[in-house]
CSV table of C-alpha atoms in Angstrom, one decimal:
chain,number,residue,atom,x,y,z
A,1,MET,CA,49.6,-26.0,-27.1
A,2,PHE,CA,46.5,-28.1,-27.9
A,3,ARG,CA,43.2,-26.4,-27.2
A,4,GLY,CA,39.9,-28.3,-27.1
A,5,LYS,CA,36.8,-27.4,-29.1
A,6,LYS,CA,35.1,-26.0,-26.0
A,7,TYR,CA,38.1,-23.7,-25.2
A,8,LYS,CA,38.2,-22.4,-28.8
A,9,LYS,CA,34.4,-21.8,-28.8
A,10,ILE,CA,34.6,-19.8,-25.6
A,11,ALA,CA,37.7,-17.9,-26.8
A,12,GLU,CA,35.8,-16.9,-30.0
A,13,SER,CA,32.9,-15.6,-28.0
A,14,ILE,CA,35.1,-13.2,-26.0
A,15,GLU,CA,35.5,-9.7,-27.4
A,16,ARG,CA,39.2,-8.9,-27.3
A,17,ASN,CA,38.7,-5.2,-26.6
A,18,LYS,CA,35.9,-5.6,-24.2
A,19,ALA,CA,36.2,-5.5,-20.4
A,20,TYR,CA,33.5,-7.6,-18.8
A,21,GLY,CA,31.6,-7.3,-15.5
A,22,LEU,CA,32.5,-9.9,-12.9
A,23,ASN,CA,29.1,-11.8,-13.1
A,24,GLU,CA,29.2,-12.0,-16.9
A,25,ALA,CA,32.8,-13.2,-16.9
A,26,ILE,CA,32.0,-16.0,-14.4
A,27,GLU,CA,29.0,-17.1,-16.5
A,28,ILE,CA,31.2,-17.3,-19.6
A,29,LEU,CA,33.8,-19.4,-17.7
A,30,LYS,CA,31.1,-21.7,-16.5
A,31,LYS,CA,30.4,-22.7,-20.1
A,32,SER,CA,33.9,-24.4,-20.1
A,33,GLU,CA,32.9,-27.0,-17.4
A,34,LEU,CA,34.6,-30.3,-17.9
A,35,LYS,CA,34.8,-33.7,-16.1
A,36,PHE,CA,37.2,-32.3,-13.6
A,37,ASP,CA,36.6,-29.3,-11.4
A,38,GLN,CA,38.6,-26.4,-12.7
A,39,THR,CA,40.3,-23.8,-10.5
A,40,VAL,CA,39.2,-20.2,-11.1
A,41,GLU,CA,41.9,-17.5,-10.7
A,42,ILE,CA,42.2,-13.8,-10.6
A,43,HIS,CA,45.2,-12.1,-12.2
A,44,PHE,CA,46.4,-8.6,-11.5
A,45,ASN,CA,48.9,-6.5,-13.4
A,46,LEU,CA,50.0,-3.7,-11.0
A,47,GLY,CA,51.6,-0.3,-11.4
A,48,VAL,CA,54.4,-1.1,-9.0
A,49,ASP,CA,58.1,-1.8,-9.4
A,50,PRO,CA,58.8,-5.0,-7.3
A,51,LYS,CA,62.6,-4.3,-7.6
A,52,HIS,CA,62.0,-1.7,-4.8
A,53,SER,CA,61.2,-3.2,-1.4
A,54,ASP,CA,58.7,-0.4,-0.6
A,55,GLN,CA,56.6,-1.4,-3.6
A,56,VAL,CA,56.3,-5.2,-3.0
A,57,VAL,CA,52.7,-6.1,-2.7
A,58,ARG,CA,51.9,-9.0,-0.5
A,59,GLY,CA,49.1,-10.1,1.8
A,60,THR,CA,46.6,-12.7,3.0
A,61,VAL,CA,42.9,-13.0,2.7
A,62,VAL,CA,40.4,-15.7,3.9
A,63,LEU,CA,38.1,-16.5,1.1
A,64,PRO,CA,34.5,-16.4,2.4
A,65,HIS,CA,33.7,-19.8,0.7
A,66,GLY,CA,37.2,-21.4,0.8
A,67,THR,CA,39.3,-22.4,-2.1
A,68,GLY,CA,37.5,-25.7,-2.9
A,69,ARG,CA,40.7,-27.7,-2.5
A,70,GLN,CA,42.5,-29.6,0.2
A,71,VAL,CA,45.5,-27.4,1.3
A,72,ARG,CA,48.5,-29.4,2.6
A,73,VAL,CA,50.1,-27.3,5.3
A,74,LEU,CA,53.7,-27.7,6.5
A,75,VAL,CA,54.7,-26.2,9.8
A,76,PHE,CA,58.3,-25.7,10.9
A,77,CYS,CA,58.3,-25.8,14.7
A,78,LYS,CA,59.6,-27.9,17.6
A,79,ASP,CA,58.8,-29.3,21.0
A,80,ASN,CA,55.1,-29.0,22.0
A,81,ASN,CA,54.2,-26.9,18.9
A,82,ILE,CA,54.6,-30.1,16.7
A,83,GLU,CA,51.6,-31.7,18.4
A,84,VAL,CA,49.7,-28.4,18.5
A,85,ALA,CA,50.2,-28.0,14.8
A,86,LYS,CA,49.1,-31.6,14.0
A,87,ALA,CA,46.1,-31.3,16.3
A,88,ALA,CA,45.0,-28.1,14.4
A,89,GLY,CA,45.2,-30.0,11.1
A,90,ALA,CA,48.7,-29.5,9.8
A,91,ASP,CA,49.8,-32.3,7.4
A,92,PHE,CA,53.4,-32.1,8.3
A,93,ALA,CA,55.3,-30.6,11.3
A,94,GLY,CA,58.9,-30.7,12.3
A,95,GLY,CA,62.2,-29.0,11.9
A,96,ALA,CA,65.6,-29.9,10.3
A,97,ASP,CA,64.3,-33.2,9.1
A,98,LEU,CA,61.8,-31.5,6.9
A,99,VAL,CA,64.4,-29.0,5.7
A,100,GLN,CA,66.5,-32.0,4.5
A,101,LYS,CA,63.6,-33.6,2.7
A,102,ILE,CA,63.0,-30.3,0.8
A,103,GLN,CA,66.7,-30.1,-0.1
A,104,GLU,CA,66.3,-33.6,-1.5
A,105,GLY,CA,63.4,-32.5,-3.7
A,106,TRP,CA,60.3,-33.0,-1.6
A,107,LEU,CA,57.6,-30.5,-2.3
A,108,ASP,CA,54.3,-32.3,-1.5
A,109,PHE,CA,52.7,-29.3,0.4
A,110,ASP,CA,50.8,-26.1,-0.6
A,111,ALA,CA,51.5,-23.7,2.3
A,112,VAL,CA,54.3,-23.2,4.9
A,113,VAL,CA,54.1,-21.8,8.4
A,114,ALA,CA,56.9,-21.3,10.8
A,115,THR,CA,57.5,-20.2,14.4
A,116,PRO,CA,60.0,-17.3,14.7
A,117,ASP,CA,62.7,-19.5,16.3
A,118,MET,CA,62.7,-21.8,13.2
A,119,MET,CA,63.5,-19.1,10.6
A,120,PRO,CA,67.3,-19.6,10.9
A,121,VAL,CA,66.8,-23.3,10.3
A,122,ILE,CA,64.6,-22.9,7.2
A,123,SER,CA,66.8,-20.2,5.6
A,124,LYS,CA,68.6,-23.1,3.9
A,125,VAL,CA,65.6,-23.7,1.7
A,126,ALA,CA,64.6,-20.1,1.1
A,127,ARG,CA,65.8,-20.3,-2.5
A,128,VAL,CA,63.4,-23.3,-3.0
A,129,LEU,CA,60.4,-21.9,-1.1
A,130,GLY,CA,60.8,-18.2,-2.1
A,131,PRO,CA,60.2,-18.5,-5.9
A,132,ARG,CA,57.1,-20.6,-5.2
A,133,GLY,CA,55.6,-18.0,-2.9
A,134,MET,CA,55.8,-20.3,0.1
A,135,MET,CA,58.6,-18.8,2.2
A,136,PRO,CA,57.1,-17.9,5.6
A,137,SER,CA,56.9,-14.2,6.3
A,138,PRO,CA,55.7,-12.1,9.2
A,139,LYS,CA,53.9,-9.7,6.8
A,140,ALA,CA,52.0,-12.7,5.3
A,141,GLY,CA,51.2,-13.9,8.8
A,142,THR,CA,52.9,-17.2,8.2
A,143,VAL,CA,55.7,-16.6,10.8
A,144,THR,CA,53.7,-16.8,14.0
A,145,VAL,CA,53.7,-18.1,17.6
A,146,ASN,CA,50.0,-18.9,17.2
A,147,VAL,CA,50.5,-22.0,15.1
A,148,ALA,CA,47.0,-23.5,15.6
A,149,GLN,CA,45.1,-20.5,14.5
A,150,THR,CA,47.2,-20.0,11.4
A,151,VAL,CA,46.9,-23.7,10.4
A,152,LYS,CA,43.1,-23.6,10.8
A,153,GLU,CA,42.8,-20.4,8.7
A,154,LEU,CA,44.9,-21.9,5.9
A,155,LYS,CA,42.8,-25.1,6.0
A,156,ALA,CA,39.6,-23.0,5.9
A,157,GLY,CA,40.6,-21.0,2.8
A,158,LYS,CA,43.1,-18.4,3.7
A,159,ILE,CA,45.4,-17.6,0.7
A,160,VAL,CA,48.7,-15.9,0.6
A,161,TYR,CA,49.6,-13.7,-2.4
A,162,ARG,CA,52.7,-11.8,-3.4
A,163,VAL,CA,53.6,-9.7,-6.5
A,164,ASP,CA,56.1,-11.4,-8.9
A,165,LYS,CA,59.0,-9.9,-10.8
A,166,GLY,CA,56.6,-8.8,-13.6
A,167,ALA,CA,54.4,-6.9,-11.2
A,168,ASN,CA,51.7,-9.5,-11.4
A,169,VAL,CA,49.6,-11.1,-8.6
A,170,HIS,CA,47.9,-14.4,-9.2
A,171,ALA,CA,45.3,-15.8,-6.7
A,172,PRO,CA,42.8,-18.7,-6.7
A,173,VAL,CA,39.2,-17.7,-6.0
A,174,GLY,CA,37.5,-21.1,-5.9
A,175,LYS,CA,36.4,-23.9,-8.2
A,176,LEU,CA,34.2,-23.6,-11.3
A,177,SER,CA,31.6,-25.8,-9.5
A,178,PHE,CA,31.0,-23.0,-7.0
A,179,SER,CA,27.8,-21.0,-7.4
A,180,LEU,CA,27.9,-17.6,-9.1
A,181,ASP,CA,27.5,-15.8,-5.8
A,182,GLN,CA,30.3,-17.8,-4.1
A,183,LEU,CA,32.7,-17.0,-6.9
A,184,VAL,CA,31.7,-13.3,-6.9
A,185,GLU,CA,32.2,-13.0,-3.1
A,186,ASN,CA,35.5,-14.8,-3.1
A,187,THR,CA,36.8,-12.7,-6.1
A,188,LYS,CA,35.7,-9.4,-4.5
A,189,ALA,CA,37.4,-10.4,-1.2
A,190,VAL,CA,40.7,-10.9,-3.1
A,191,ILE,CA,40.3,-7.6,-5.1
A,192,ASP,CA,39.6,-5.7,-1.9
A,193,SER,CA,42.6,-7.2,-0.2
A,194,VAL,CA,45.0,-6.3,-3.0
A,195,VAL,CA,43.6,-2.8,-3.2
A,196,LYS,CA,44.2,-2.3,0.5
A,197,ALA,CA,47.7,-3.6,0.1
A,198,LYS,CA,48.6,-0.8,-2.3
A,199,PRO,CA,52.1,0.6,-1.3
A,200,GLN,CA,52.2,4.3,-0.3
A,201,SER,CA,55.0,4.7,-2.8
A,202,SER,CA,53.0,3.5,-5.7
A,203,LYS,CA,52.1,6.4,-8.1
A,204,GLY,CA,49.7,6.5,-11.0
A,205,THR,CA,47.4,3.7,-11.9
A,206,TYR,CA,47.7,0.9,-9.3
A,207,ILE,CA,45.6,-1.9,-11.0
A,208,LYS,CA,46.5,-1.7,-14.7
A,209,SER,CA,44.6,-4.8,-15.7
A,210,LEU,CA,42.4,-7.5,-14.1
A,211,THR,CA,41.8,-10.9,-15.7
A,212,LEU,CA,39.7,-13.9,-14.6
A,213,SER,CA,40.4,-17.3,-15.9
A,214,ALA,CA,39.9,-21.1,-15.3
A,215,THR,CA,42.3,-24.0,-15.7
A,216,MET,CA,41.1,-24.9,-19.2
A,217,ALA,CA,39.5,-21.7,-20.2
A,218,PRO,CA,40.8,-18.4,-21.7
A,219,GLY,CA,41.4,-15.3,-19.6
A,220,ILE,CA,38.6,-12.7,-19.6
A,221,LYS,CA,39.5,-9.0,-19.0
A,222,LEU,CA,37.5,-7.5,-16.2
A,223,ASP,CA,36.1,-4.0,-15.9
A,224,MET,CA,37.3,-2.7,-12.5
A,225,ALA,CA,34.2,-0.5,-12.2
A,226,LEU,CA,32.0,-3.5,-12.4
A,227,THR,CA,33.8,-5.7,-9.9
A,228,ARG,CA,33.4,-3.7,-6.6
């Protein structure tokens, strides 16, 4: 993979065996600013076994300063809820017609919400939405009768996270153009949420490693003690 001069320069400045404080890590990432606004992400490696249902880590958190990007929300609903969803800001709302579009390869959306009565309908695309972390779930708050509130929260910066097969959680915390304080507050909000989502069955070290990165910048290992 091709790496630019700026990427290589920042990578060389990062000490491999050092865990950085959150503020310092953000300041290093900001040195990689380019012509486009990069997304900053937090990456967790957790001490859980996702193969066991009681150790699946998932949750939602509203970022204090939003994600910095336009979130395209798809709502599976019917009747009056279609107009309610659109009035709240949903980009797409409907039922079987949207399921068919997804089966045909359409994926021009970032978040999916569904009313409970639509779950049997969208089960046909569970294999498409599931691996992308977009399958509606009651635990994630994306299966709901309160369509308007959920859509508004997603548009305002609510993110949904879920542990993957490798026991990792990846979540956006904003854009590199955000101020230091904004990125710190957003990142801490995500960390606090993941900590609270710790399964009771998880034993030993819960957060094994924590890394902060930007789209075109290397990951920086964080010191948990300096992030709270």
